[in-house]
PDB file of C-alpha atoms in Angstrom:
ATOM      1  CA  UNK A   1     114.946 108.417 127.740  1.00  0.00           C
ATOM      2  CA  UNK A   2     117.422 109.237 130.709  1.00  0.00           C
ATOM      3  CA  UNK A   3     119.046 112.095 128.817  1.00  0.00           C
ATOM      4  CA  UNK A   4     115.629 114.079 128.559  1.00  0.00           C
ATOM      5  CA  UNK A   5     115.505 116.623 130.602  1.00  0.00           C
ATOM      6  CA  UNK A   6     113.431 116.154 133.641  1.00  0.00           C
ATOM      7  CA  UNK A   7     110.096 118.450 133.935  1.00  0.00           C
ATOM      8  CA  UNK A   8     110.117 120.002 137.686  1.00  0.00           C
ATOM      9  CA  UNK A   9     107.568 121.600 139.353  1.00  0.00           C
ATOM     10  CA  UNK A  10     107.360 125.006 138.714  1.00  0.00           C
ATOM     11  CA  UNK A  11     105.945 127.981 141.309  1.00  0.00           C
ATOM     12  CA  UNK A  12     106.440 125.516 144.574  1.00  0.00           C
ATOM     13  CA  UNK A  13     104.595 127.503 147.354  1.00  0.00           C
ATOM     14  CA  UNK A  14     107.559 126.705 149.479  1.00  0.00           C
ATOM     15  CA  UNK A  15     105.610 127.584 152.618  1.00  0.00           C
ATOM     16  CA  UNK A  16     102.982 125.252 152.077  1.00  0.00           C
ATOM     17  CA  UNK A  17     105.268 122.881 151.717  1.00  0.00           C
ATOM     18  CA  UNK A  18     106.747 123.257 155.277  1.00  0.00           C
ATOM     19  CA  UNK A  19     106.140 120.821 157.667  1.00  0.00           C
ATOM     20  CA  UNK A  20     106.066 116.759 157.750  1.00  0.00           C
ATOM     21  CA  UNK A  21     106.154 114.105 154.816  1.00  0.00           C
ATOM     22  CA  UNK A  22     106.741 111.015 155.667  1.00  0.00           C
ATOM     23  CA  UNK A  23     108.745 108.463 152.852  1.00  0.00           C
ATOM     24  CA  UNK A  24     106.384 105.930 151.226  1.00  0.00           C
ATOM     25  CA  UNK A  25     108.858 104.445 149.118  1.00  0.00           C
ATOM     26  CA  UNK A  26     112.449 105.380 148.118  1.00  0.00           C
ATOM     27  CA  UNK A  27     115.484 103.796 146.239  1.00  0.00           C
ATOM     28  CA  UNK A  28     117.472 102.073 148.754  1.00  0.00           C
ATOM     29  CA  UNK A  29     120.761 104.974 149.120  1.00  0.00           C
ATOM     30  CA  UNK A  30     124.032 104.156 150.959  1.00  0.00           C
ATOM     31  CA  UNK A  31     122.999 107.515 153.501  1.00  0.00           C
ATOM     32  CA  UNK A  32     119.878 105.040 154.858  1.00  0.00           C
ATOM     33  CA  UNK A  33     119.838 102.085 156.756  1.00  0.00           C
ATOM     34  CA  UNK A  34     118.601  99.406 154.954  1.00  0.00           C
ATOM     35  CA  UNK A  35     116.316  98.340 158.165  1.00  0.00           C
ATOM     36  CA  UNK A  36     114.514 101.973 158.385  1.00  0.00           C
ATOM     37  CA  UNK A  37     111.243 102.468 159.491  1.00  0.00           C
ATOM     38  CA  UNK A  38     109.056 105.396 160.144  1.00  0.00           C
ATOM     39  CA  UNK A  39     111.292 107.247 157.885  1.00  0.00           C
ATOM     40  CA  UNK A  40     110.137 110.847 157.858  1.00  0.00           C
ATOM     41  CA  UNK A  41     111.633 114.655 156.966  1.00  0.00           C
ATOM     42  CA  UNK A  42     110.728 117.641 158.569  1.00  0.00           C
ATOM     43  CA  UNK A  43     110.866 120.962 156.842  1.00  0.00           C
ATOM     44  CA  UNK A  44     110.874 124.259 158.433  1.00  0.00           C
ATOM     45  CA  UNK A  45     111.374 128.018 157.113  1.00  0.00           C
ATOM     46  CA  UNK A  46     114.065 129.406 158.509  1.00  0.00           C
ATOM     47  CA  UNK A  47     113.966 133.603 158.226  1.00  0.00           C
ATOM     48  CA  UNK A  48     116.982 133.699 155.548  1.00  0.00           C
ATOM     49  CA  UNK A  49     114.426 132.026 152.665  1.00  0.00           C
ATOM     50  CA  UNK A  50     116.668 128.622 153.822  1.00  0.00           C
ATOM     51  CA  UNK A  51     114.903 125.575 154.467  1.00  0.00           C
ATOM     52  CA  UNK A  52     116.023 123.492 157.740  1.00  0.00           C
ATOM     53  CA  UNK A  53     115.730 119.956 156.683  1.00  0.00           C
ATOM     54  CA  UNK A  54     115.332 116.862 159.488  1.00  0.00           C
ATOM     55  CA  UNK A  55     115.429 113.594 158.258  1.00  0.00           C
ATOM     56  CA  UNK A  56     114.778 110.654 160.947  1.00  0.00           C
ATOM     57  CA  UNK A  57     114.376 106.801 160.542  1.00  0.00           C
ATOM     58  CA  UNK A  58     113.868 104.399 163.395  1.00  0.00           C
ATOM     59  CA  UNK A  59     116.500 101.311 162.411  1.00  0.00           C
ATOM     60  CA  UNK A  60     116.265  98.282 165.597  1.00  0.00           C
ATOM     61  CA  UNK A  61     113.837 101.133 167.472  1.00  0.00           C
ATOM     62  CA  UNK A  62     116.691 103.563 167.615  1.00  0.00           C
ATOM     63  CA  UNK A  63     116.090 106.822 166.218  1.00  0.00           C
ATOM     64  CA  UNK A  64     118.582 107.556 164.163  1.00  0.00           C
ATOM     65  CA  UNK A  65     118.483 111.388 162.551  1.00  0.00           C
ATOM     66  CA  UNK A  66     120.277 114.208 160.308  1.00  0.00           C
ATOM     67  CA  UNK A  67     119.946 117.877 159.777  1.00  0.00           C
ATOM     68  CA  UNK A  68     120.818 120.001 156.670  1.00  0.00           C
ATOM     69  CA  UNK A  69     119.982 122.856 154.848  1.00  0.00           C
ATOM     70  CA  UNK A  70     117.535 123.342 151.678  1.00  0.00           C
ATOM     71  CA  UNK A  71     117.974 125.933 149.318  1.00  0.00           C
ATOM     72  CA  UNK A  72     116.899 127.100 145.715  1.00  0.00           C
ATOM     73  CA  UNK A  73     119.619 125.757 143.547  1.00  0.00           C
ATOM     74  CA  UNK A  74     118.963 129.852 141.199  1.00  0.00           C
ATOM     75  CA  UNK A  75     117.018 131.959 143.389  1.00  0.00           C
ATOM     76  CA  UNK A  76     115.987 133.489 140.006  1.00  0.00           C
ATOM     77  CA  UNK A  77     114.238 130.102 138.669  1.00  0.00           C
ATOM     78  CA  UNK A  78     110.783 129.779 139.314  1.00  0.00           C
ATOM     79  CA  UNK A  79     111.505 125.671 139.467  1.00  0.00           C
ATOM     80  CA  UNK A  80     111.314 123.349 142.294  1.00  0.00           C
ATOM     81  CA  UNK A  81     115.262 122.463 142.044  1.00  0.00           C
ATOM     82  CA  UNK A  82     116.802 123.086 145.440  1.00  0.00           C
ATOM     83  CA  UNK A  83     119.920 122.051 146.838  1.00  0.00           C
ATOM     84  CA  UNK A  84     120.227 119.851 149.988  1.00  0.00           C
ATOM     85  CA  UNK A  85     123.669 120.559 152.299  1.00  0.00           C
ATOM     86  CA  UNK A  86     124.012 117.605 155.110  1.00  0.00           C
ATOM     87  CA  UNK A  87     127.154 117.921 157.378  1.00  0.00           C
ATOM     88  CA  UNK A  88     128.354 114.251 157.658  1.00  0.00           C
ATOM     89  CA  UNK A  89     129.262 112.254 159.911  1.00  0.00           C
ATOM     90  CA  UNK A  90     126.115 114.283 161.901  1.00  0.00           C
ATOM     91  CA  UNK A  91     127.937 113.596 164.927  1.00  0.00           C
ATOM     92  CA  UNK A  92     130.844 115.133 163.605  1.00  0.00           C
ATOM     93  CA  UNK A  93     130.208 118.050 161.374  1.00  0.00           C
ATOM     94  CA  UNK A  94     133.037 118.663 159.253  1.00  0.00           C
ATOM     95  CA  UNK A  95     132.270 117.450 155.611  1.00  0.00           C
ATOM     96  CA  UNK A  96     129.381 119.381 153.830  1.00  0.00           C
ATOM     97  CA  UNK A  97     127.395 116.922 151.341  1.00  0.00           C
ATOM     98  CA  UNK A  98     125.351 118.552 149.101  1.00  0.00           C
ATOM     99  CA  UNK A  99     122.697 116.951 147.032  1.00  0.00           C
ATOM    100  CA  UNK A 100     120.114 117.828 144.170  1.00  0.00           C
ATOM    101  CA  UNK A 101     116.755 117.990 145.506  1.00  0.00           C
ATOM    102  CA  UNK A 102     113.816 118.148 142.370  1.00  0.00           C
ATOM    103  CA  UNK A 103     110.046 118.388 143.484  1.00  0.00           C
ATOM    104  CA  UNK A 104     108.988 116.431 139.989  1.00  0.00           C
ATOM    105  CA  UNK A 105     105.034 116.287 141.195  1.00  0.00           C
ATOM    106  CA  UNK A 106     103.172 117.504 143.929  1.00  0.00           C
ATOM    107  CA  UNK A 107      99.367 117.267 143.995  1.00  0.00           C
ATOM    108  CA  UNK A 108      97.443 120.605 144.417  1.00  0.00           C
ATOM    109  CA  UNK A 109      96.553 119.863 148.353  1.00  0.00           C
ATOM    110  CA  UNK A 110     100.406 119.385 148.997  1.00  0.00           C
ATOM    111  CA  UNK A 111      99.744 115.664 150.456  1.00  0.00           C
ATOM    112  CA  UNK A 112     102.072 114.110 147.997  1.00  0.00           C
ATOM    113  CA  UNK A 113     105.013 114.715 146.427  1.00  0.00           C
ATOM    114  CA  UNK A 114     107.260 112.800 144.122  1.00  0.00           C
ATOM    115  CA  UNK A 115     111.279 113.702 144.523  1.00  0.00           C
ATOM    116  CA  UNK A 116     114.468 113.216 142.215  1.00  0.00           C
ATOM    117  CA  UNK A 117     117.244 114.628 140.968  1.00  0.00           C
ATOM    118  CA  UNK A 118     119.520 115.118 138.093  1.00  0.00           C
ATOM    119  CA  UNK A 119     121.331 111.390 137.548  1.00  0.00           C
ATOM    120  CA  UNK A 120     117.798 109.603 138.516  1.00  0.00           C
ATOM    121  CA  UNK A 121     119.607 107.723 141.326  1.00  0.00           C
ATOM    122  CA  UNK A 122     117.650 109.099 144.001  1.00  0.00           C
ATOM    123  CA  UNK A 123     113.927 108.986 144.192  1.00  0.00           C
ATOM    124  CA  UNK A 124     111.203 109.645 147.170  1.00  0.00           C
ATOM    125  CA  UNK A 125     107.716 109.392 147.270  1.00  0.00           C
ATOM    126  CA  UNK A 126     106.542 111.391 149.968  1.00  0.00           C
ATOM    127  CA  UNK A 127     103.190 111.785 151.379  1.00  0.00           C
ATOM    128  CA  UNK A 128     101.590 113.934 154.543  1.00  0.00           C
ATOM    129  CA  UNK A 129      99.693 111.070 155.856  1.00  0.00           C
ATOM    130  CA  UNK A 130     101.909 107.556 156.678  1.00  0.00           C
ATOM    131  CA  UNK A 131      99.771 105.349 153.979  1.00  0.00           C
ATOM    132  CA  UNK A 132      98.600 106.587 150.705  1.00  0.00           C
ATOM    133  CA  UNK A 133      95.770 104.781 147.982  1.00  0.00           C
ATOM    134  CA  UNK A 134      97.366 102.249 145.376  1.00  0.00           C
ATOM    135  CA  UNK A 135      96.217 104.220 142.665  1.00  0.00           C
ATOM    136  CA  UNK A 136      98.031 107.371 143.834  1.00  0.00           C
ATOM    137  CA  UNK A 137     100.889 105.772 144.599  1.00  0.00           C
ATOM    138  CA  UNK A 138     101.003 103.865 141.257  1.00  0.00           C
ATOM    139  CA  UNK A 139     100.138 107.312 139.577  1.00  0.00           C
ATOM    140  CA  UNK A 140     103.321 108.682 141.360  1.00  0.00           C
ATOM    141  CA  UNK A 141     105.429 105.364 139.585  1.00  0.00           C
ATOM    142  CA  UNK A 142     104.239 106.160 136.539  1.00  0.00           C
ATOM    143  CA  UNK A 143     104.851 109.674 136.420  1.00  0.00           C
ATOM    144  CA  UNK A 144     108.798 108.437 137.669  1.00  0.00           C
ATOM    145  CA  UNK A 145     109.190 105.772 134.924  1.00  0.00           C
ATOM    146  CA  UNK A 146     108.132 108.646 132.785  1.00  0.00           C
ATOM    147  CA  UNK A 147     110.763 110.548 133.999  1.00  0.00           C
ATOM    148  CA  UNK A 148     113.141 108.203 132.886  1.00  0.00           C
ATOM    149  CA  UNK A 149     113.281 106.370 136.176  1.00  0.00           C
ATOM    150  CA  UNK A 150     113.869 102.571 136.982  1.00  0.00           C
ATOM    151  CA  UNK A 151     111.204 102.200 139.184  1.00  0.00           C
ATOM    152  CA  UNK A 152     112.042  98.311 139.659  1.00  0.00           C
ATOM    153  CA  UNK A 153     114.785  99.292 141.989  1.00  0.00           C
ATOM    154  CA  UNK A 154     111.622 101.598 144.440  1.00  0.00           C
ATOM    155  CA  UNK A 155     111.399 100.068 147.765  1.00  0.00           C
ATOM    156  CA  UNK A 156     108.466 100.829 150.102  1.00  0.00           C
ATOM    157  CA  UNK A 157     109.357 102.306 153.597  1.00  0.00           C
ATOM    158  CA  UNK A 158     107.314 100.169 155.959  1.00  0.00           C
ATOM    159  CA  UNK A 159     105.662 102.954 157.926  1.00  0.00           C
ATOM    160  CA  UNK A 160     103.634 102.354 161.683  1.00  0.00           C
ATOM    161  CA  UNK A 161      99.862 103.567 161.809  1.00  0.00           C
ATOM    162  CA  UNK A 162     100.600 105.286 164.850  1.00  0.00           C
ATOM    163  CA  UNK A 163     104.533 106.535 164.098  1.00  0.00           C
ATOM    164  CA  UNK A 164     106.718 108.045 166.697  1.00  0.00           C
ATOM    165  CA  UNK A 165     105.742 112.069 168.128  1.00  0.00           C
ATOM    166  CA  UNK A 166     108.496 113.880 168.238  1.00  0.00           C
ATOM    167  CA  UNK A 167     111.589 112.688 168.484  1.00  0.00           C
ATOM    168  CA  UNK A 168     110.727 109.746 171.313  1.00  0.00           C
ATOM    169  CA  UNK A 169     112.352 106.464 171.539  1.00  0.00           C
ATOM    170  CA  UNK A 170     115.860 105.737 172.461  1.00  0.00           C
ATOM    171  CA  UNK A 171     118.371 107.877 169.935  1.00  0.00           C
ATOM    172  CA  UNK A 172     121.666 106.616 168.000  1.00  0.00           C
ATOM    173  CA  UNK A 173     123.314 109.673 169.422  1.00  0.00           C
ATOM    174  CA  UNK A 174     126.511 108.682 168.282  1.00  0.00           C
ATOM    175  CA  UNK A 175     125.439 108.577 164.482  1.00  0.00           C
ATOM    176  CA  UNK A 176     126.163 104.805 163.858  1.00  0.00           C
ATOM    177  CA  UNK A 177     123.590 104.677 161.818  1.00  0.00           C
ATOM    178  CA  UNK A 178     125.028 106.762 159.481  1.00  0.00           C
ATOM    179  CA  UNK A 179     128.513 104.564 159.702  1.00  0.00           C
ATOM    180  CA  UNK A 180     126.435 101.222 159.266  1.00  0.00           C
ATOM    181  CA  UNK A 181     124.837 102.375 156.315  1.00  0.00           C
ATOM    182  CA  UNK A 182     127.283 103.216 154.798  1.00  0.00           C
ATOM    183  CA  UNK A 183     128.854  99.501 154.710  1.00  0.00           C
ATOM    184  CA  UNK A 184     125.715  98.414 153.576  1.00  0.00           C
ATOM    185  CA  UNK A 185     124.508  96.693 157.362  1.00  0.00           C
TER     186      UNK A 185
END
């Protein structure tokens, strides 16, 4: 099953996509704190075609954050595979990361959105709204496991009725986040 080629979206109306999605579940990554909450990215057009990426998560109610770059992986392909570039540590930018980022489902109103990538250990369920039905999120499972996904190892991302505007609360300026989760705390 895992060596089956994934099926991506195809003809992603990248600027409908723009703006907020906030992570209803996830598989746990060493890049996250393993106490996020509120966990949200931010997408906005940027005039080269580029995507400006903003990830944030709220870990002990400090906002902890990192910026990158999206970008069609062949600007010829009409398929939702883009490439992700982080510059890590954030608070140091001096080592580009880049990672595989596959739309594999988004619904026709662009409210949810299901997100892998080539060796299946990364997957995001994203959504508009912070809370999403049972049924669409299990739809969004299935269509994962179908993808050759081990959807035992999804997590949900506890997420606040009311989250955070903007980019409020006291900030992890000095990107220990990042450092922490990478050791796992």
């Amino acid at each position: 099953m895992a060596n089956k080629e994934m099926e991506v979206v195809k003809g992603l109306d990248i600027e409908r996509y723009m703006g907020r999605w906030y992570e209803i579940a996830s598989f746990p990554s060493f890049f996250q704190p393993r106490s996020g909450v509120d966990t949200r990215a931010t997408y906005t057009l940027n005039e080269d075609g580029t995507v400006h990426v903003l990830n944030e998560t709220w870990s002990d109610g400090k906002r902890g954050f990192i910026e990158g770059t999206a970008y069609k992986a062949d600007p010829k392909s009409d398929e939702a595979k883009l490439k992700v570039k982080f510059y890590v540590p954030p608070f140091l930018p001096i080592i580009p990361v880049t990672g595989d980022y596959w739309v594999l489902y988004i619904d026709e109103d662009y409210q949810v959105a299901l997100i892998g990538q080539p060796t299946r250990k990364y997957l995001w369920i994203l959504a508009r709204k912070t809370h999403i039905d049972d049924e669409i999120y299990n739809q969004l499972v299935e269509k994962a496991k179908a993808e050759g996904y081990d959807v035992s190892k999804l997590h949900k991302t506890p997420q606040s009725d009311s989250p955070p505007e903007g980019d409020e609360g006291p900030k992890d300026t000095k990107g220990i986040w990042w450092i922490k989760s990478l050791f796992g705390k």
